Amino acid sequence: MPELPEVETTRRGLRAYCEGVAIADVLVRDHRLRWPVRADLPAILRGQPVRRLERRAKYLLFCLDHGTLLVHLGMSGSLRVLLEPQPAARHDHIDIALANGAVLRYNDPRRFGSFQWFASGESCPALSRLGPEPLSDAFDGARLHRLSRKRRVAVKPFIMDGATVVGVGNIYASEALYLAGIRPDRAAGRVSLARYGQLAEHIKQVLTSAIEQGGTTLRDFVGGDGKPGYFAQQLFVYGRGGEPCKRCGTPLRDKVIGQRASVYCIACQR
DNA sequence: CGCTGACCCTGACGGC
DNA sequence: TGCCGTCAGGGTCAGC
């Protein structure tokens, strides 16, 4: 489910309800996430106003006065706002009840997500190793080219590595490589500066466009407002293995690269 | 250091 | 209908 556009969509949907509003209470029904949710999390958060809801890579950051709640949606997580009380459904693991009556409800069937607390001044290893945001000026083709010299790893896992650039998951990596005409299994060190320039631009473009459309709903993604995203309709390659390339008609090839399913056109991508 | 593979977990889907 | 194998949008870690 969530890649960067989906996380950003969630942030935009939720921020109006929680920024400047105190956390009234936190209910943890199941603490068994990617890392166990600490037992004292409700006590830490209770009564504290949420100053800002930010995003870094695929993490949501609830910024409080005395620290930050770091939320990751994993593969199957979603965080949505409830304005009316609703009985908890299967996999509704955590509720954050706000002082204005709204409830942020976290659902995550696979429990690959995480809720972590970092007090002010405490270092946060998950964020410290991350590369630049893809939509920032710090990310461009020159960076891709510089970091990839002598690297034999395939270009697709290279751009999905958070140390290279954050927030590029399997869907958007596949799409951007198609748009840039680069084979996903080409060695990262064997892509020219000019082509990396194009790749960086396509990554920015595809992410921007997906954010504008509320993310990509593949199975059950819903944003903070509970609505699905609409980007799925314009995917060129992701999930289309064996179907004809939308540009040249050649059947799209399916191949596992870096342990992830990858789809590309052998005619349009070199 | 760079890279590969295993792993965390549940659910959906296709084949039989 | 039901059982079984396969796969899934992410990230960390051990080991070579």
mmCIF file of C-alpha atoms (C1' of nucleotides) in Angstrom:
data_model
loop_
_atom_site.group_PDB
_atom_site.id
_atom_site.type_symbol
_atom_site.label_atom_id
_atom_site.label_comp_id
_atom_site.label_asym_id
_atom_site.label_seq_id
_atom_site.Cartn_x
_atom_site.Cartn_y
_atom_site.Cartn_z
ATOM 1 C CA MET A 1 0.000 0.000 0.000
ATOM 2 C CA PRO A 2 1.835 3.036 1.139
ATOM 3 C CA GLU A 3 4.612 4.631 -0.807
ATOM 4 C CA LEU A 4 5.486 8.284 -0.407
ATOM 5 C CA PRO A 5 2.393 9.667 -2.187
ATOM 6 C CA GLU A 6 0.116 7.568 -0.006
ATOM 7 C CA VAL A 7 1.852 8.724 3.172
ATOM 8 C CA GLU A 8 1.700 12.336 2.002
ATOM 9 C CA THR A 9 -1.984 11.899 1.156
ATOM 10 C CA THR A 10 -2.546 10.598 4.665
ATOM 11 C CA ARG A 11 -0.682 13.541 6.179
ATOM 12 C CA ARG A 12 -2.714 16.070 4.213
ATOM 13 C CA GLY A 13 -5.931 14.353 5.177
ATOM 14 C CA LEU A 14 -5.136 14.268 8.879
ATOM 15 C CA ARG A 15 -3.313 17.471 9.649
ATOM 16 C CA ALA A 16 -6.364 19.716 9.832
ATOM 17 C CA TYR A 17 -7.807 17.495 12.536
ATOM 18 C CA CYS A 18 -4.774 17.154 14.742
ATOM 19 C CA GLU A 19 -2.479 20.155 14.381
ATOM 20 C CA GLY A 20 -2.854 22.375 17.420
ATOM 21 C CA VAL A 21 -5.104 19.811 19.103
ATOM 22 C CA ALA A 22 -4.201 17.906 22.249
ATOM 23 C CA ILE A 23 -4.138 14.131 22.434
ATOM 24 C CA ALA A 24 -6.862 13.105 24.854
ATOM 25 C CA ASP A 25 -5.987 9.435 25.049
ATOM 26 C CA VAL A 26 -4.330 6.571 23.218
ATOM 27 C CA LEU A 27 -5.687 3.046 23.040
ATOM 28 C CA VAL A 28 -3.333 0.253 21.974
ATOM 29 C CA ARG A 29 -5.309 -2.904 21.260
ATOM 30 C CA ASP A 30 -2.367 -4.830 19.835
ATOM 31 C CA HIS A 31 1.202 -3.776 20.541
ATOM 32 C CA ARG A 32 2.788 -6.365 18.219
ATOM 33 C CA LEU A 33 3.878 -4.165 15.320
ATOM 34 C CA ARG A 34 7.247 -4.188 13.506
ATOM 35 C CA TRP A 35 8.699 -3.231 16.862
ATOM 36 C CA PRO A 36 6.537 -3.685 19.947
ATOM 37 C CA VAL A 37 4.635 -0.539 20.839
ATOM 38 C CA ARG A 38 5.944 0.536 24.233
ATOM 39 C CA ALA A 39 3.504 0.070 27.060
ATOM 40 C CA ASP A 40 3.860 3.634 28.328
ATOM 41 C CA LEU A 41 3.083 5.272 24.973
ATOM 42 C CA PRO A 42 -0.405 6.398 26.089
ATOM 43 C CA ALA A 43 1.051 7.972 29.232
ATOM 44 C CA ILE A 44 3.696 9.776 27.173
ATOM 45 C CA LEU A 45 1.204 11.214 24.690
ATOM 46 C CA ARG A 46 -1.820 11.922 26.878
ATOM 47 C CA GLY A 47 -2.603 15.608 27.279
ATOM 48 C CA GLN A 48 0.087 16.754 24.835
ATOM 49 C CA PRO A 49 -0.848 19.055 21.950
ATOM 50 C CA VAL A 50 0.198 17.989 18.444
ATOM 51 C CA ARG A 51 2.110 21.002 17.179
ATOM 52 C CA ARG A 52 2.660 19.781 13.628
ATOM 53 C CA LEU A 53 2.102 16.682 11.518
ATOM 54 C CA GLU A 54 5.075 16.280 9.207
ATOM 55 C CA ARG A 55 6.434 13.673 6.853
ATOM 56 C CA ARG A 56 9.968 12.437 6.281
ATOM 57 C CA ALA A 57 10.380 9.688 3.683
ATOM 58 C CA LYS A 58 7.494 7.305 4.407
ATOM 59 C CA TYR A 59 7.315 8.244 8.065
ATOM 60 C CA LEU A 60 4.628 10.418 9.617
ATOM 61 C CA LEU A 61 5.952 12.641 12.400
ATOM 62 C CA PHE A 62 3.614 13.827 15.116
ATOM 63 C CA CYS A 63 5.648 16.669 16.570
ATOM 64 C CA LEU A 64 4.895 17.342 20.219
ATOM 65 C CA ASP A 65 6.573 19.742 22.639
ATOM 66 C CA HIS A 66 8.705 17.074 24.295
ATOM 67 C CA GLY A 67 9.410 14.758 21.385
ATOM 68 C CA THR A 68 8.155 13.087 18.236
ATOM 69 C CA LEU A 69 5.858 10.159 17.568
ATOM 70 C CA LEU A 70 7.200 8.391 14.484
ATOM 71 C CA VAL A 71 4.574 6.375 12.611
ATOM 72 C CA HIS A 72 5.312 4.053 9.705
ATOM 73 C CA LEU A 73 2.489 2.381 7.790
ATOM 74 C CA GLY A 74 4.565 -0.602 6.689
ATOM 75 C CA MET A 75 3.096 -2.590 3.830
ATOM 76 C CA SER A 76 -0.530 -2.666 4.841
ATOM 77 C CA GLY A 77 -1.106 0.105 7.370
ATOM 78 C CA SER A 78 -3.524 2.995 7.169
ATOM 79 C CA LEU A 79 -4.346 5.854 9.487
ATOM 80 C CA ARG A 80 -7.691 7.516 9.106
ATOM 81 C CA VAL A 81 -9.774 10.027 10.968
ATOM 82 C CA LEU A 82 -13.096 9.123 12.534
ATOM 83 C CA LEU A 83 -15.467 11.921 13.394
ATOM 84 C CA GLU A 84 -18.124 9.619 14.832
ATOM 85 C CA PRO A 85 -17.491 6.740 17.196
ATOM 86 C CA GLN A 86 -17.156 3.462 15.335
ATOM 87 C CA PRO A 87 -16.685 -0.016 16.721
ATOM 88 C CA ALA A 88 -13.164 -1.284 16.197
ATOM 89 C CA ALA A 89 -12.830 -3.679 13.282
ATOM 90 C CA ARG A 90 -10.314 -6.446 12.734
ATOM 91 C CA HIS A 91 -6.718 -5.146 12.710
ATOM 92 C CA ASP A 92 -7.657 -1.765 14.195
ATOM 93 C CA HIS A 93 -4.635 -1.813 16.476
ATOM 94 C CA ILE A 94 -4.313 1.739 17.762
ATOM 95 C CA ASP A 95 -6.635 4.708 18.368
ATOM 96 C CA ILE A 96 -5.389 8.222 19.048
ATOM 97 C CA ALA A 97 -8.308 10.133 20.535
ATOM 98 C CA LEU A 98 -8.016 13.896 20.155
ATOM 99 C CA ALA A 99 -9.392 16.601 22.412
ATOM 100 C CA ASN A 100 -11.669 17.828 19.598
ATOM 101 C CA GLY A 101 -13.476 14.482 19.507
ATOM 102 C CA ALA A 102 -11.806 13.123 16.385
ATOM 103 C CA VAL A 103 -10.111 9.749 16.530
ATOM 104 C CA LEU A 104 -7.109 8.710 14.438
ATOM 105 C CA ARG A 105 -7.477 4.986 13.886
ATOM 106 C CA TYR A 106 -4.545 2.804 12.829
ATOM 107 C CA ASN A 107 -5.343 -0.387 10.934
ATOM 108 C CA ASP A 108 -2.605 -2.765 9.788
ATOM 109 C CA PRO A 109 -3.317 -6.398 8.855
ATOM 110 C CA ARG A 110 0.299 -7.423 8.385
ATOM 111 C CA ARG A 111 1.610 -5.403 11.350
ATOM 112 C CA PHE A 112 4.746 -4.316 9.479
ATOM 113 C CA GLY A 113 4.128 -0.739 10.559
ATOM 114 C CA SER A 114 5.485 0.951 13.672
ATOM 115 C CA PHE A 115 4.731 3.534 16.371
ATOM 116 C CA GLN A 116 7.931 4.817 17.981
ATOM 117 C CA TRP A 117 8.512 7.621 20.432
ATOM 118 C CA PHE A 118 11.626 9.789 20.432
ATOM 119 C CA ALA A 119 12.031 12.336 23.201
ATOM 120 C CA SER A 120 13.498 15.715 22.234
ATOM 121 C CA GLY A 121 17.248 15.447 21.820
ATOM 122 C CA GLU A 122 17.150 11.660 21.518
ATOM 123 C CA SER A 123 18.701 10.454 18.265
ATOM 124 C CA CYS A 124 16.497 8.673 15.820
ATOM 125 C CA PRO A 125 18.425 6.038 13.848
ATOM 126 C CA ALA A 126 15.569 5.372 11.434
ATOM 127 C CA LEU A 127 15.773 8.935 10.118
ATOM 128 C CA SER A 128 19.467 9.691 10.482
ATOM 129 C CA ARG A 129 20.617 7.466 7.619
ATOM 130 C CA LEU A 130 18.093 8.724 5.095
ATOM 131 C CA GLY A 131 18.941 10.403 1.830
ATOM 132 C CA PRO A 132 17.180 13.522 0.510
ATOM 133 C CA GLU A 133 13.489 13.909 -0.198
ATOM 134 C CA PRO A 134 12.795 13.159 -3.869
ATOM 135 C CA LEU A 135 10.888 16.395 -4.388
ATOM 136 C CA SER A 136 13.647 18.563 -2.915
ATOM 137 C CA ASP A 137 16.431 20.300 -4.818
ATOM 138 C CA ALA A 138 18.952 18.099 -3.024
ATOM 139 C CA PHE A 139 17.796 15.232 -5.219
ATOM 140 C CA ASP A 140 18.801 15.311 -8.875
ATOM 141 C CA GLY A 141 20.468 13.298 -11.602
ATOM 142 C CA ALA A 142 23.920 14.435 -10.516
ATOM 143 C CA ARG A 143 23.396 12.826 -7.114
ATOM 144 C CA LEU A 144 22.263 9.561 -8.685
ATOM 145 C CA HIS A 145 25.229 9.582 -10.998
ATOM 146 C CA ARG A 146 27.738 10.392 -8.255
ATOM 147 C CA LEU A 147 26.473 7.742 -5.821
ATOM 148 C CA SER A 148 26.256 5.028 -8.444
ATOM 149 C CA ARG A 149 29.824 5.069 -9.786
ATOM 150 C CA LYS A 150 31.304 1.568 -9.669
ATOM 151 C CA ARG A 151 28.071 0.187 -8.232
ATOM 152 C CA ARG A 152 27.054 -3.095 -9.786
ATOM 153 C CA VAL A 153 23.683 -3.308 -8.087
ATOM 154 C CA ALA A 154 20.724 -2.986 -10.466
ATOM 155 C CA VAL A 155 19.442 0.554 -10.914
ATOM 156 C CA LYS A 156 15.987 -0.302 -9.576
ATOM 157 C CA PRO A 157 17.065 -1.430 -6.085
ATOM 158 C CA PHE A 158 19.575 1.444 -6.179
ATOM 159 C CA ILE A 159 16.867 4.089 -6.456
ATOM 160 C CA MET A 160 14.696 2.224 -3.926
ATOM 161 C CA ASP A 161 17.489 2.402 -1.353
ATOM 162 C CA GLY A 162 16.650 5.079 1.205
ATOM 163 C CA ALA A 163 20.278 6.151 1.366
ATOM 164 C CA THR A 164 20.098 7.157 -2.315
ATOM 165 C CA VAL A 165 16.760 8.950 -2.134
ATOM 166 C CA VAL A 166 13.787 8.309 0.113
ATOM 167 C CA GLY A 167 10.227 7.445 -0.728
ATOM 168 C CA VAL A 168 10.687 5.622 -4.039
ATOM 169 C CA GLY A 169 9.027 2.232 -3.632
ATOM 170 C CA ASN A 170 8.343 -0.572 -6.047
ATOM 171 C CA ILE A 171 5.458 1.054 -7.916
ATOM 172 C CA TYR A 172 7.018 4.430 -8.615
ATOM 173 C CA ALA A 173 10.494 3.031 -9.241
ATOM 174 C CA SER A 174 9.005 0.801 -11.929
ATOM 175 C CA GLU A 175 7.055 3.652 -13.481
ATOM 176 C CA ALA A 176 9.910 6.167 -13.448
ATOM 177 C CA LEU A 177 12.329 3.683 -15.033
ATOM 178 C CA TYR A 178 9.815 3.002 -17.771
ATOM 179 C CA LEU A 179 9.278 6.695 -18.441
ATOM 180 C CA ALA A 180 13.043 7.275 -18.502
ATOM 181 C CA GLY A 181 13.567 4.310 -20.848
ATOM 182 C CA ILE A 182 16.005 2.550 -18.520
ATOM 183 C CA ARG A 183 15.983 -1.194 -17.933
ATOM 184 C CA PRO A 184 15.479 -1.860 -14.225
ATOM 185 C CA ASP A 185 18.171 -4.560 -14.195
ATOM 186 C CA ARG A 186 20.889 -2.368 -15.700
ATOM 187 C CA ALA A 187 23.831 -1.925 -13.339
ATOM 188 C CA ALA A 188 23.473 1.399 -11.532
ATOM 189 C CA GLY A 189 27.065 2.280 -12.383
ATOM 190 C CA ARG A 190 26.367 1.912 -16.082
ATOM 191 C CA VAL A 191 23.770 4.659 -16.454
ATOM 192 C CA SER A 192 24.975 7.983 -17.852
ATOM 193 C CA LEU A 193 24.632 11.353 -16.162
ATOM 194 C CA ALA A 194 22.201 12.513 -18.838
ATOM 195 C CA ARG A 195 19.940 9.501 -18.341
ATOM 196 C CA TYR A 196 20.071 9.892 -14.575
ATOM 197 C CA GLY A 197 18.943 13.467 -15.114
ATOM 198 C CA GLN A 198 15.898 12.178 -16.934
ATOM 199 C CA LEU A 199 15.281 9.512 -14.325
ATOM 200 C CA ALA A 200 15.368 12.032 -11.490
ATOM 201 C CA GLU A 201 12.899 14.262 -13.339
ATOM 202 C CA HIS A 202 10.539 11.341 -13.956
ATOM 203 C CA ILE A 203 10.720 10.292 -10.309
ATOM 204 C CA LYS A 204 9.712 13.813 -9.276
ATOM 205 C CA GLN A 205 6.993 13.913 -11.896
ATOM 206 C CA VAL A 206 5.432 10.576 -11.128
ATOM 207 C CA LEU A 207 5.452 11.220 -7.373
ATOM 208 C CA THR A 208 3.966 14.698 -7.794
ATOM 209 C CA SER A 209 1.264 13.408 -10.068
ATOM 210 C CA ALA A 210 0.431 10.541 -7.714
ATOM 211 C CA ILE A 211 0.188 12.906 -4.748
ATOM 212 C CA GLU A 212 -2.166 15.165 -6.701
ATOM 213 C CA GLN A 213 -4.417 12.195 -7.333
ATOM 214 C CA GLY A 214 -4.477 10.948 -3.782
ATOM 215 C CA GLY A 215 -2.064 8.076 -4.173
ATOM 216 C CA THR A 216 -2.366 4.704 -5.809
ATOM 217 C CA THR A 217 -5.084 2.442 -4.506
ATOM 218 C CA LEU A 218 -4.098 -1.103 -5.359
ATOM 219 C CA ARG A 219 -6.138 -3.093 -2.923
ATOM 220 C CA ASP A 220 -7.491 -1.112 -0.085
ATOM 221 C CA PHE A 221 -5.489 2.051 0.401
ATOM 222 C CA VAL A 222 -7.500 4.911 1.830
ATOM 223 C CA GLY A 223 -6.139 8.319 2.716
ATOM 224 C CA GLY A 224 -6.771 10.195 5.916
ATOM 225 C CA ASP A 225 -10.230 11.042 4.670
ATOM 226 C CA GLY A 226 -11.013 7.401 3.957
ATOM 227 C CA LYS A 227 -11.104 7.937 0.194
ATOM 228 C CA PRO A 228 -9.172 5.797 -2.273
ATOM 229 C CA GLY A 229 -6.509 7.178 -4.600
ATOM 230 C CA TYR A 230 -6.842 7.326 -8.340
ATOM 231 C CA PHE A 231 -3.328 6.963 -9.649
ATOM 232 C CA ALA A 232 -3.650 3.230 -10.394
ATOM 233 C CA GLN A 233 -5.463 3.912 -13.654
ATOM 234 C CA GLN A 234 -2.397 5.447 -15.241
ATOM 235 C CA LEU A 235 0.282 2.948 -14.362
ATOM 236 C CA PHE A 236 2.330 1.992 -17.408
ATOM 237 C CA VAL A 237 4.071 -1.127 -16.145
ATOM 238 C CA TYR A 238 3.477 -1.886 -12.479
ATOM 239 C CA GLY A 239 1.218 -4.917 -12.178
ATOM 240 C CA ARG A 240 0.943 -5.264 -15.942
ATOM 241 C CA GLY A 241 3.393 -8.114 -16.626
ATOM 242 C CA GLY A 242 2.515 -9.936 -19.862
ATOM 243 C CA GLU A 243 0.188 -7.165 -21.040
ATOM 244 C CA PRO A 244 1.141 -5.011 -24.033
ATOM 245 C CA CYS A 245 3.343 -1.966 -23.576
ATOM 246 C CA LYS A 246 1.115 1.100 -23.871
ATOM 247 C CA ARG A 247 3.626 2.694 -26.252
ATOM 248 C CA CYS A 248 4.827 -0.082 -28.534
ATOM 249 C CA GLY A 249 2.606 -3.068 -27.843
ATOM 250 C CA THR A 250 5.414 -5.436 -26.910
ATOM 251 C CA PRO A 251 4.352 -7.763 -24.072
ATOM 252 C CA LEU A 252 5.790 -6.417 -20.814
ATOM 253 C CA ARG A 253 8.387 -8.603 -19.143
ATOM 254 C CA ASP A 254 8.140 -9.822 -15.561
ATOM 255 C CA LYS A 255 11.367 -10.365 -13.658
ATOM 256 C CA VAL A 256 12.403 -10.475 -10.036
ATOM 257 C CA ILE A 257 15.113 -7.880 -9.386
ATOM 258 C CA GLY A 258 16.467 -7.396 -5.894
ATOM 259 C CA GLN A 259 13.751 -9.684 -4.519
ATOM 260 C CA ARG A 260 10.995 -7.461 -5.854
ATOM 261 C CA ALA A 261 8.682 -8.046 -8.771
ATOM 262 C CA SER A 262 9.689 -5.843 -11.668
ATOM 263 C CA VAL A 263 7.933 -5.176 -14.942
ATOM 264 C CA TYR A 264 9.454 -3.469 -17.954
ATOM 265 C CA CYS A 265 9.372 -3.222 -21.729
ATOM 266 C CA ILE A 266 12.382 -4.800 -23.422
ATOM 267 C CA ALA A 267 11.834 -2.588 -26.470
ATOM 268 C CA CYS A 268 11.345 0.804 -24.787
ATOM 269 C CA GLN A 269 13.826 0.327 -21.946
ATOM 270 C CA ARG A 270 17.556 -0.137 -22.469
ATOM 271 C "C1'" DC B 1 32.037 -1.662 1.921
ATOM 272 C "C1'" DG B 2 28.722 -3.782 -1.306
ATOM 273 C "C1'" DC B 3 25.551 -7.042 -2.024
ATOM 274 C "C1'" DT B 4 22.269 -11.086 -1.277
ATOM 275 C "C1'" DG B 5 18.878 -13.445 1.027
ATOM 276 C "C1'" DA B 6 16.027 -14.270 5.065
ATOM 277 C "C1'" DC B 7 12.646 -12.451 7.804
ATOM 278 C "C1'" DC B 8 8.658 -9.949 10.210
ATOM 279 C "C1'" DC B 9 2.802 -11.105 9.254
ATOM 280 C "C1'" DT B 10 -1.848 -11.613 7.253
ATOM 281 C "C1'" DG B 11 -4.799 -11.821 3.364
ATOM 282 C "C1'" DA B 12 -5.998 -12.266 -1.513
ATOM 283 C "C1'" DC B 13 -5.870 -14.925 -5.420
ATOM 284 C "C1'" DG B 14 -5.292 -18.731 -8.772
ATOM 285 C "C1'" DG B 15 -4.919 -23.619 -9.664
ATOM 286 C "C1'" DC B 16 -6.473 -27.977 -8.709
ATOM 287 C "C1'" DT C 1 -16.383 -25.640 -1.772
ATOM 288 C "C1'" DG C 2 -11.928 -26.018 0.080
ATOM 289 C "C1'" DC C 3 -7.073 -26.663 0.350
ATOM 290 C "C1'" DC C 4 -2.433 -25.184 -0.936
ATOM 291 C "C1'" DG C 5 1.144 -22.540 -2.870
ATOM 292 C "C1'" DT C 6 2.454 -17.940 -4.259
ATOM 293 C "C1'" DC C 7 2.645 -13.235 -3.936
ATOM 294 C "C1'" DA C 8 2.085 -8.429 -1.957
ATOM 295 C "C1'" DG C 9 2.997 -1.512 -1.839
ATOM 296 C "C1'" DG C 10 8.604 -1.818 3.342
ATOM 297 C "C1'" DG C 11 12.521 -2.028 6.048
ATOM 298 C "C1'" DT C 12 16.194 -4.380 8.975
ATOM 299 C "C1'" DC C 13 19.685 -7.506 9.733
ATOM 300 C "C1'" DA C 14 23.156 -11.315 9.374
ATOM 301 C "C1'" DG C 15 26.554 -13.138 6.701
ATOM 302 C "C1'" DC C 16 29.579 -13.677 2.764
#
